Short mmCIF file of C-alpha atoms and ligand atoms in Angstrom, two decimals:
data_model
loop_
_atom_site.label_atom_id
_atom_site.label_comp_id
_atom_site.label_asym_id
_atom_site.label_seq_id
_atom_site.Cartn_x
_atom_site.Cartn_y
_atom_site.Cartn_z
CA UNK A 1 -0.06 -31.79 -9.79
CA UNK A 2 -1.50 -30.43 -13.04
CA UNK A 3 -2.18 -26.68 -13.31
CA UNK A 4 -4.69 -25.81 -16.02
CA UNK A 5 -5.96 -22.46 -17.33
CA UNK A 6 -7.31 -20.68 -20.38
CA UNK A 7 -3.75 -19.60 -21.16
CA UNK A 8 -0.36 -21.09 -20.47
CA UNK A 9 2.58 -18.80 -21.29
CA UNK A 10 5.78 -20.84 -21.45
CA UNK A 11 7.70 -17.70 -22.64
CA UNK A 12 10.09 -19.98 -24.55
CA UNK A 13 7.28 -20.68 -27.03
CA UNK A 14 3.94 -19.17 -28.08
CA UNK A 15 1.05 -19.08 -25.56
CA UNK A 16 -0.96 -22.29 -25.35
CA UNK A 17 -4.74 -21.82 -25.28
CA UNK A 18 -6.54 -24.23 -22.92
CA UNK A 19 -3.16 -25.30 -21.65
CA UNK A 20 -1.70 -27.10 -18.67
CA UNK A 21 1.56 -27.58 -16.80
CA UNK A 22 2.41 -30.86 -15.11
CA UNK A 23 4.56 -30.64 -11.98
CA UNK A 24 6.45 -33.47 -10.36
CA UNK A 25 8.32 -32.74 -7.16
CA UNK A 26 10.21 -29.49 -7.58
CA UNK A 27 10.25 -29.57 -11.37
CA UNK A 28 8.10 -29.08 -14.45
CA UNK A 29 7.46 -32.41 -16.12
CA UNK A 30 5.33 -31.42 -19.10
CA UNK A 31 3.68 -28.44 -20.76
CA UNK A 32 0.96 -28.55 -23.42
CA UNK A 33 -2.75 -28.69 -24.17
CA UNK A 34 -4.96 -29.55 -21.21
CA UNK A 35 -6.85 -32.37 -23.01
CA UNK A 36 -3.62 -34.06 -24.06
CA UNK A 37 -1.95 -33.80 -20.66
CA UNK A 38 -4.97 -34.85 -18.59
CA UNK A 39 -5.12 -38.06 -20.65
CA UNK A 40 -1.37 -38.58 -20.45
CA UNK A 41 -1.27 -38.07 -16.66
CA UNK A 42 -4.68 -39.37 -15.45
CA UNK A 43 -3.58 -39.70 -11.81
CA UNK A 44 -2.41 -36.14 -11.34
CA UNK A 45 -4.38 -33.80 -9.08
CA UNK A 46 -5.87 -31.08 -11.31
CA UNK A 47 -6.07 -27.43 -10.30
CA UNK A 48 -8.07 -25.63 -12.99
CA UNK A 49 -8.00 -21.84 -12.80
CA UNK A 50 -10.38 -21.13 -15.70
CA UNK A 51 -9.96 -17.65 -17.22
CA UNK A 52 -6.41 -17.19 -16.00
CA UNK A 53 -2.82 -17.23 -17.19
CA UNK A 54 -0.18 -19.66 -15.96
CA UNK A 55 3.33 -18.31 -16.46
CA UNK A 56 6.82 -18.53 -14.96
CA UNK A 57 7.21 -16.70 -11.65
CA UNK A 58 8.52 -13.17 -11.98
CA UNK A 59 12.22 -12.47 -11.51
CA UNK A 60 12.48 -9.19 -9.64
CA UNK A 61 15.99 -8.11 -10.62
CA UNK A 62 16.39 -5.45 -7.97
CA UNK A 63 14.90 -5.42 -4.47
CA UNK A 64 15.71 -4.30 -0.95
CA UNK A 65 13.14 -6.26 1.08
CA UNK A 66 14.46 -4.69 4.28
CA UNK A 67 13.31 -1.20 3.22
CA UNK A 68 9.63 -2.18 2.90
CA UNK A 69 8.59 -0.39 6.08
CA UNK A 70 9.76 2.90 4.53
CA UNK A 71 6.85 2.79 2.09
CA UNK A 72 5.56 6.36 1.79
CA UNK A 73 8.12 7.72 4.27
CA UNK A 74 10.40 9.38 1.68
CA UNK A 75 7.98 10.45 -1.05
CA UNK A 76 8.20 13.34 -3.49
CA UNK A 77 11.95 13.91 -3.28
CA UNK A 78 14.68 13.97 -5.89
CA UNK A 79 17.38 11.30 -5.65
CA UNK A 80 19.91 13.09 -3.40
CA UNK A 81 17.25 14.33 -0.96
CA UNK A 82 15.61 10.93 -0.95
CA UNK A 83 18.93 9.22 -0.17
CA UNK A 84 19.57 11.59 2.72
CA UNK A 85 16.07 11.16 4.16
CA UNK A 86 16.38 7.40 3.92
CA UNK A 87 19.78 7.43 5.61
CA UNK A 88 18.53 9.66 8.40
CA UNK A 89 15.37 7.67 9.05
CA UNK A 90 17.25 4.36 8.93
CA UNK A 91 19.03 5.34 12.15
CA UNK A 92 15.89 4.68 14.19
CA UNK A 93 15.64 1.01 13.15
CA UNK A 94 17.04 -1.89 15.18
CA UNK A 95 18.15 -5.24 13.76
CA UNK A 96 14.78 -6.84 14.61
CA UNK A 97 12.99 -3.97 12.83
CA UNK A 98 14.92 -4.60 9.64
CA UNK A 99 13.88 -8.23 9.78
CA UNK A 100 10.20 -7.38 10.24
CA UNK A 101 10.50 -4.88 7.40
CA UNK A 102 11.98 -7.58 5.17
CA UNK A 103 9.13 -9.95 6.05
CA UNK A 104 6.72 -7.27 4.86
CA UNK A 105 8.60 -7.18 1.55
CA UNK A 106 8.52 -10.97 1.29
CA UNK A 107 4.73 -10.92 1.74
CA UNK A 108 4.35 -8.50 -1.12
CA UNK A 109 6.78 -10.42 -3.33
CA UNK A 110 4.68 -13.57 -3.04
CA UNK A 111 1.46 -11.66 -3.59
CA UNK A 112 2.93 -10.03 -6.69
CA UNK A 113 3.94 -13.37 -8.20
CA UNK A 114 7.64 -12.76 -7.65
CA UNK A 115 9.43 -16.06 -7.19
CA UNK A 116 13.05 -14.92 -7.59
CA UNK A 117 14.61 -11.79 -6.13
CA UNK A 118 18.01 -10.16 -6.59
CA UNK A 119 18.24 -8.36 -3.28
CA UNK A 120 20.91 -6.04 -1.90
CA UNK A 121 20.91 -6.04 1.90
CA UNK A 122 23.09 -4.43 4.49
CA UNK A 123 21.56 -5.97 7.59
CA UNK A 124 21.08 -9.50 6.25
CA UNK A 125 17.36 -9.22 7.03
CA UNK A 126 16.43 -9.99 3.43
CA UNK A 127 18.23 -13.32 3.68
CA UNK A 128 16.19 -14.36 6.72
CA UNK A 129 12.87 -13.20 5.26
CA UNK A 130 13.48 -14.71 1.83
CA UNK A 131 14.58 -17.99 3.42
CA UNK A 132 11.52 -18.23 5.67
CA UNK A 133 9.20 -17.21 2.84
CA UNK A 134 10.67 -19.88 0.54
CA UNK A 135 11.71 -17.45 -2.19
CA UNK A 136 14.45 -18.13 -4.70
CA UNK A 137 17.11 -15.56 -5.36
CA UNK A 138 20.49 -14.00 -5.03
CA UNK A 139 21.07 -12.13 -1.78
CA UNK A 140 23.91 -9.66 -2.19
CA UNK A 141 25.98 -8.64 0.83
CA UNK A 142 26.22 -4.85 0.64
CA UNK A 143 29.68 -3.33 0.98
CA UNK A 144 30.37 0.38 1.33
CA UNK A 145 33.12 2.67 2.57
CA UNK A 146 35.03 5.64 1.19
CA UNK A 147 38.01 5.64 3.52
CA UNK A 148 40.89 4.10 1.57
CA UNK A 149 42.63 3.17 4.81
CA UNK A 150 39.67 1.06 5.91
CA UNK A 151 39.55 -1.30 2.91
CA UNK A 152 41.25 -4.21 4.68
CA UNK A 153 39.00 -3.92 7.75
CA UNK A 154 35.86 -3.67 5.62
CA UNK A 155 36.83 -6.73 3.59
CA UNK A 156 37.78 -8.77 6.68
CA UNK A 157 34.36 -8.07 8.18
CA UNK A 158 32.61 -8.72 4.87
CA UNK A 159 34.34 -12.07 4.31
CA UNK A 160 33.30 -13.24 7.80
CA UNK A 161 29.73 -12.04 7.25
CA UNK A 162 29.48 -13.65 3.82
CA UNK A 163 30.74 -16.98 5.22
CA UNK A 164 27.94 -16.91 7.78
CA UNK A 165 25.36 -16.01 5.15
CA UNK A 166 26.53 -18.85 2.90
CA UNK A 167 26.00 -21.26 5.82
CA UNK A 168 22.56 -19.78 6.51
CA UNK A 169 21.56 -20.15 2.85
CA UNK A 170 22.62 -23.78 2.68
CA UNK A 171 19.76 -26.07 1.65
CA UNK A 172 17.60 -23.15 0.44
CA UNK A 173 16.94 -21.70 -3.00
CA UNK A 174 19.15 -18.73 -2.19
CA UNK A 175 22.64 -17.88 -3.42
CA UNK A 176 24.88 -15.31 -1.74
CA UNK A 177 26.46 -12.56 -3.80
CA UNK A 178 28.49 -9.42 -3.21
CA UNK A 179 27.33 -5.83 -3.84
CA UNK A 180 29.71 -2.92 -3.61
CA UNK A 181 26.91 -0.37 -3.16
CA UNK A 182 27.58 2.43 -5.67
CA UNK A 183 30.25 4.78 -7.07
CA UNK A 184 29.43 7.45 -4.47
CA UNK A 185 29.64 5.10 -1.46
CA UNK A 186 32.50 2.74 -2.41
CA UNK A 187 36.12 3.87 -2.76
CA UNK A 188 38.04 2.83 -5.89
CA UNK A 189 40.30 0.35 -4.02
CA UNK A 190 37.30 -1.16 -2.22
CA UNK A 191 35.55 -1.66 -5.56
CA UNK A 192 38.67 -3.32 -6.93
CA UNK A 193 39.37 -5.58 -3.97
CA UNK A 194 35.75 -6.61 -3.36
CA UNK A 195 35.02 -7.49 -6.99
CA UNK A 196 38.30 -9.39 -7.38
CA UNK A 197 37.61 -11.33 -4.20
CA UNK A 198 34.03 -12.16 -5.26
CA UNK A 199 35.25 -13.47 -8.60
CA UNK A 200 37.90 -15.61 -6.93
CA UNK A 201 35.16 -17.11 -4.76
CA UNK A 202 32.77 -17.55 -7.71
CA UNK A 203 30.18 -15.27 -6.12
CA UNK A 204 27.80 -13.17 -8.24
CA UNK A 205 28.22 -9.39 -8.23
CA UNK A 206 25.85 -6.45 -8.28
CA UNK A 207 26.22 -2.68 -8.01
CA UNK A 208 24.05 0.41 -8.35
CA UNK A 209 25.43 2.28 -11.35
CA UNK A 210 24.76 5.46 -13.32
CA UNK A 211 21.41 6.04 -11.64
CA UNK A 212 20.99 9.70 -10.76
CA UNK A 213 22.44 12.87 -12.24
CA UNK A 214 23.71 13.54 -8.72
CA UNK A 215 25.84 10.38 -8.92
CA UNK A 216 27.05 11.32 -12.40
CA UNK A 217 28.09 14.82 -11.23
CA UNK A 218 29.78 13.34 -8.18
CA UNK A 219 31.88 10.90 -10.22
CA UNK A 220 32.75 13.16 -13.12
CA UNK A 221 33.00 16.59 -11.52
CA UNK A 222 33.19 15.90 -7.78
CA UNK A 223 30.29 18.27 -7.32
CA UNK A 224 26.72 18.17 -6.10
CA UNK A 225 24.88 17.28 -2.93
CA UNK A 226 26.16 13.71 -2.66
CA UNK A 227 29.78 14.89 -2.33
CA UNK A 228 28.82 17.64 0.10
CA UNK A 229 25.74 17.14 2.27
CA UNK A 230 25.46 13.34 1.99
CA UNK A 231 29.16 12.74 2.64
CA UNK A 232 29.04 15.05 5.66
CA UNK A 233 25.99 13.20 6.95
CA UNK A 234 27.67 9.78 6.83
CA UNK A 235 30.97 11.04 8.30
CA UNK A 236 33.08 11.17 5.14
CA UNK A 237 33.34 14.98 5.09
CA UNK A 238 37.12 14.93 5.64
CA UNK A 239 37.86 12.42 2.90
CA UNK A 240 39.21 13.88 -0.32
CA UNK A 241 37.33 12.89 -3.47
CA UNK A 242 39.14 13.61 -6.71
CA UNK A 243 36.76 14.14 -9.62
CA UNK A 244 37.43 11.49 -12.25
CA UNK A 245 36.46 13.47 -15.34
CA UNK A 246 34.66 10.46 -16.77
CA UNK A 247 31.19 8.90 -16.58
CA UNK A 248 30.34 6.42 -13.79
CA UNK A 249 30.47 3.47 -16.23
CA UNK A 250 33.87 4.50 -17.61
CA UNK A 251 35.15 5.10 -14.09
CA UNK A 252 34.29 1.56 -12.96
CA UNK A 253 35.82 0.15 -16.14
CA UNK A 254 39.07 1.98 -15.37
CA UNK A 255 39.16 0.30 -11.95
CA UNK A 256 38.65 -3.15 -13.45
CA UNK A 257 35.26 -3.64 -11.83
CA UNK A 258 33.77 -5.35 -14.91
CA UNK A 259 36.80 -7.55 -15.64
CA UNK A 260 35.84 -11.21 -15.60
CA UNK A 261 32.12 -10.62 -16.19
CA UNK A 262 29.22 -11.61 -13.97
CA UNK A 263 28.22 -8.06 -12.99
CA UNK A 264 24.60 -7.00 -12.56
CA UNK A 265 24.34 -3.20 -12.82
CA UNK A 266 21.24 -1.57 -11.37
CA UNK A 267 19.70 1.50 -13.09
CA UNK A 268 22.12 2.48 -15.92
CA UNK A 269 20.10 5.62 -16.64
CA UNK A 270 22.97 8.13 -17.01
CA UNK A 271 24.65 6.32 -19.89
CA UNK A 272 25.66 7.31 -23.41
CA UNK A 273 26.71 5.22 -26.38
CA UNK A 274 30.39 4.85 -25.30
CA UNK A 275 29.09 3.67 -21.88
CA UNK A 276 26.85 1.12 -23.56
CA UNK A 277 29.89 -0.05 -25.57
CA UNK A 278 31.59 -0.78 -22.25
CA UNK A 279 28.53 -2.58 -20.81
CA UNK A 280 28.39 -4.68 -23.96
CA UNK A 281 32.12 -5.41 -23.95
CA UNK A 282 31.98 -6.88 -20.43
CA UNK A 283 28.57 -8.55 -20.86
CA UNK A 284 27.13 -6.56 -17.94
CA UNK A 285 23.51 -7.44 -17.05
CA UNK A 286 21.12 -4.56 -16.38
CA UNK A 287 18.32 -4.25 -13.83
CA UNK A 288 15.85 -1.83 -15.38
CA UNK A 289 13.93 -0.01 -12.61
CA UNK A 290 11.67 2.31 -14.59
CA UNK A 291 9.23 3.40 -11.87
CA UNK A 292 11.93 4.11 -9.29
CA UNK A 293 13.96 6.09 -11.85
CA UNK A 294 10.91 8.13 -12.80
CA UNK A 295 9.69 8.72 -9.24
CA UNK A 296 13.07 9.98 -7.98
CA UNK A 297 13.60 12.13 -11.07
CA UNK A 298 16.61 10.10 -12.18
CA UNK A 299 15.57 9.90 -15.81
CA UNK A 300 14.74 7.23 -18.35
CA UNK A 301 17.16 4.46 -19.30
CA UNK A 302 17.82 3.94 -23.03
CA UNK A 303 16.15 0.54 -23.06
CA UNK A 304 15.96 0.07 -26.83
CA UNK A 305 19.71 0.75 -27.11
CA UNK A 306 20.36 -1.97 -24.49
CA UNK A 307 18.18 -4.46 -26.30
CA UNK A 308 19.56 -3.59 -29.75
CA UNK A 309 23.00 -4.49 -28.36
CA UNK A 310 21.56 -7.75 -27.00
CA UNK A 311 22.43 -6.84 -23.42
CA UNK A 312 20.80 -9.00 -20.75
CA UNK A 313 18.05 -6.85 -19.25
CA UNK A 314 15.47 -7.68 -16.60
CA UNK A 315 13.02 -5.69 -14.53
CA UNK A 316 13.50 -4.55 -10.93
CA UNK A 317 10.96 -2.96 -8.61
CA UNK A 318 13.66 -1.56 -6.29
CA UNK A 319 12.49 -0.98 -2.73
CA UNK A 320 9.15 0.28 -1.41
CA UNK A 321 11.20 3.17 0.04
CA UNK A 322 11.48 4.53 -3.47
CA UNK A 323 8.82 2.80 -5.49
CA UNK A 324 6.11 2.18 -2.91
CA UNK A 325 4.99 -1.21 -4.28
CA UNK A 326 6.63 -4.33 -5.65
CA UNK A 327 3.85 -4.79 -8.21
CA UNK A 328 5.53 -6.33 -11.26
CA UNK A 329 2.46 -5.63 -13.42
CA UNK A 330 2.72 -1.90 -12.67
CA UNK A 331 6.43 -2.11 -13.32
CA UNK A 332 5.89 -3.69 -16.76
CA UNK A 333 3.02 -1.39 -17.70
CA UNK A 334 4.56 1.90 -16.58
CA UNK A 335 7.98 0.86 -17.85
CA UNK A 336 6.53 0.23 -21.28
CA UNK A 337 4.46 3.42 -21.34
CA UNK A 338 7.42 5.58 -20.30
CA UNK A 339 9.49 4.17 -23.17
CA UNK A 340 6.67 4.74 -25.66
CA UNK A 341 6.19 8.30 -24.44
CA UNK A 342 9.88 9.16 -24.43
CA UNK A 343 10.82 7.56 -27.72
CA UNK A 344 7.57 8.52 -29.51
CA UNK A 345 7.53 5.05 -30.99
CA UNK A 346 5.85 1.73 -30.40
CA UNK A 347 9.08 -0.25 -30.43
CA UNK A 348 8.18 -2.32 -27.40
CA UNK A 349 5.37 -4.82 -27.04
CA UNK A 350 3.64 -6.18 -23.95
CA UNK A 351 5.30 -9.51 -24.71
CA UNK A 352 8.76 -7.87 -24.56
CA UNK A 353 8.08 -6.71 -21.01
CA UNK A 354 6.73 -10.08 -19.82
CA UNK A 355 9.89 -11.62 -21.30
CA UNK A 356 12.13 -9.21 -19.38
CA UNK A 357 10.16 -9.87 -16.17
CA UNK A 358 10.69 -13.64 -16.50
CA UNK A 359 13.27 -15.24 -18.81
CA UNK A 360 15.14 -11.96 -19.38
CA UNK A 361 15.67 -11.57 -15.63
CA UNK A 362 16.68 -15.23 -15.31
CA UNK A 363 19.32 -14.75 -18.03
CA UNK A 364 20.57 -11.59 -16.33
CA UNK A 365 21.18 -13.67 -13.18
CA UNK A 366 22.59 -16.57 -15.18
CA UNK A 367 19.84 -18.80 -13.74
CA UNK A 368 18.06 -19.45 -17.05
CA UNK A 369 19.02 -23.12 -17.06
CA UNK A 370 16.77 -23.51 -14.00
CA UNK A 371 14.06 -20.84 -14.16
CA UNK A 372 12.44 -18.15 -16.32
CA UNK A 373 10.32 -20.28 -18.66
CA UNK A 374 7.91 -23.19 -18.44
CA UNK A 375 9.93 -26.02 -19.92
CA UNK A 376 10.20 -29.66 -18.85
CA UNK A 377 13.13 -30.10 -16.47
CA UNK A 378 13.09 -26.53 -15.20
CA UNK A 379 12.17 -25.67 -11.63
CA UNK A 380 8.44 -25.32 -10.94
CA UNK A 381 8.52 -21.59 -10.15
CA UNK A 382 5.07 -20.66 -11.38
CA UNK A 383 2.48 -17.93 -10.99
CA UNK A 384 -1.21 -17.98 -11.88
CA UNK A 385 -2.93 -14.68 -12.73
CA UNK A 386 -6.72 -14.41 -12.78
CA UNK A 387 -7.98 -12.68 -15.93
CA UNK A 388 -11.72 -13.03 -15.39
CA UNK A 389 -12.49 -9.52 -14.10
CA UNK A 390 -14.54 -6.95 -15.93
CA UNK A 391 -11.51 -4.75 -16.57
CA UNK A 392 -9.75 -7.65 -18.28
CA UNK A 393 -12.30 -9.12 -20.65
CA UNK A 394 -12.73 -9.64 -23.47
CA UNK A 395 -9.22 -10.45 -24.53
CA UNK A 396 -7.68 -12.72 -27.12
CA UNK A 397 -4.14 -11.81 -26.15
CA UNK A 398 -2.87 -12.89 -22.73
CA UNK A 399 0.23 -10.67 -22.99
CA UNK A 400 -1.97 -7.64 -23.51
CA UNK A 401 -4.20 -8.58 -20.55
CA UNK A 402 -1.21 -9.14 -18.25
CA UNK A 403 0.62 -5.92 -19.02
CA UNK A 404 -2.22 -3.48 -19.72
CA UNK A 405 -4.92 -4.68 -17.29
CA UNK A 406 -3.56 -6.87 -14.48
CA UNK A 407 -2.27 -5.95 -11.03
CA UNK A 408 -0.73 -7.90 -8.17
CA UNK A 409 -4.24 -8.33 -6.69
CA UNK A 410 -4.99 -10.65 -9.63
CA UNK A 411 -2.30 -13.18 -8.63
CA UNK A 412 -4.07 -16.27 -7.31
CA UNK A 413 -1.13 -18.65 -6.91
CA UNK A 414 2.62 -18.34 -6.41
CA UNK A 415 4.76 -21.48 -6.42
CA UNK A 416 8.50 -21.87 -5.89
CA UNK A 417 10.34 -25.15 -6.41
CA UNK A 418 7.02 -27.00 -6.76
CA UNK A 419 5.72 -25.70 -3.43
CA UNK A 420 2.67 -23.45 -3.21
CA UNK A 421 3.64 -20.42 -1.10
CA UNK A 422 0.60 -18.20 -1.77
CA UNK A 423 -2.88 -19.17 -2.89
CA UNK A 424 -6.16 -17.25 -3.04
CA UNK A 425 -4.91 -14.50 -0.74
CA UNK A 426 -3.43 -16.87 1.84
CA UNK A 427 0.24 -17.29 2.68
CA UNK A 428 1.52 -20.76 3.45
CA UNK A 429 4.96 -19.89 4.86
CA UNK A 430 4.38 -16.46 6.38
CA UNK A 431 1.97 -15.15 9.04
CA UNK A 432 0.46 -12.14 7.29
CA UNK A 433 -1.48 -10.64 10.21
CA UNK A 434 1.50 -10.90 12.56
CA UNK A 435 3.85 -9.27 10.03
CA UNK A 436 1.43 -6.42 9.30
CA UNK A 437 0.79 -5.89 13.01
CA UNK A 438 4.52 -5.63 13.78
CA UNK A 439 5.21 -3.29 10.85
CA UNK A 440 2.94 -0.50 12.11
CA UNK A 441 4.86 0.45 15.27
CA UNK A 442 8.17 0.44 13.36
CA UNK A 443 6.67 2.77 10.81
CA UNK A 444 5.53 5.13 13.57
CA UNK A 445 9.06 5.25 14.99
CA UNK A 446 10.59 6.53 11.75
CA UNK A 447 11.43 10.17 12.11
CA UNK A 448 8.64 11.55 9.98
CA UNK A 449 9.45 15.21 10.44
CA UNK A 450 13.03 15.16 9.21
ZN1 LIG B 501 18.73 -0.28 -4.90
#
């Protein structure tokens, strides 16, 4: 198959005007000018998208597919209130509901041109949905627990669960990882034991870190609503939490959580220069979730400081429970505009954000040898974005058009591993009408008044 368009954006090199990508099996065979490639490969089926951009599929560095049905159910709340609403409303969902909710997220991922996800899931629903959808990604098994006496039990259960998930992911494009949830939901010994075990097993790691001020106050001072109301709500009211006197990043360093590398930290908003020194020292990757952080009043991450230190940074949409959509174009655009507004500078370009949403995310997951750019030998994870609409023309710069004018509705093709999973509004692997129909009753069951 040969995909042709006005623009091909390999990311690893400059955009190619009137370009094409040749696909053979699951891999990219060639990238270059359309005229050259159509002569070189005369027998290939040609799909010409005209005024469009062909680029690597987006790497969404932080998702919770299973929370998709919560879209709009916990709006207009600060982080601690949002977390408590989400926890409360989650109680009304059954296992099958979580799976349907995750299917809804998988639909949107494909429509948004997301080909790789880094998903934290408690129920395992994201694994099933991502597998059936044909997505690539890392599915992290969520671990939480504050009772020091329960560490062994929690780990025994987790190890059994992870074994099952690894079996279920066999033969797919999915890898299983481990995610101790966050500093306010994971006890110090559980952080230590779970990260050490994951490293022994060679499994990737992820954690929410330094997101809200509420988390910061909890870790450093032992104060705030997370240590009081939230802990009471989840049954940890009798557990003693000793304030650490240090920042969340420093606290995890002291417990050896970053030792050995391979950690993806989500958010990293409440960080100062000494924290960034630590992130740099241990080569921690960062999932930058700008819209979620803004919507929940968490703050703005110091993105230019991360990039000046050459940290591996990608873009995450987080879940529709907090961010309402998984639109990677919105995420790039708003993320860029927030930085410009906050820093009163034009340090970042549209190209920087497309890089973070593709190859940057792939590097953060250590998958850049396989995905993230259009290069011969890499996996054919590809998205095509229509740029022919009135709000997009005229343009001479495809990066500008993608970041400042496009939305997920402009995605016309999403391909993973050489297989078309979404084309012209139609899903190949998922039954859209069935998934949407089943999501509505679940949404109605959520306790809307609490
Ligand atoms: Zn999250």
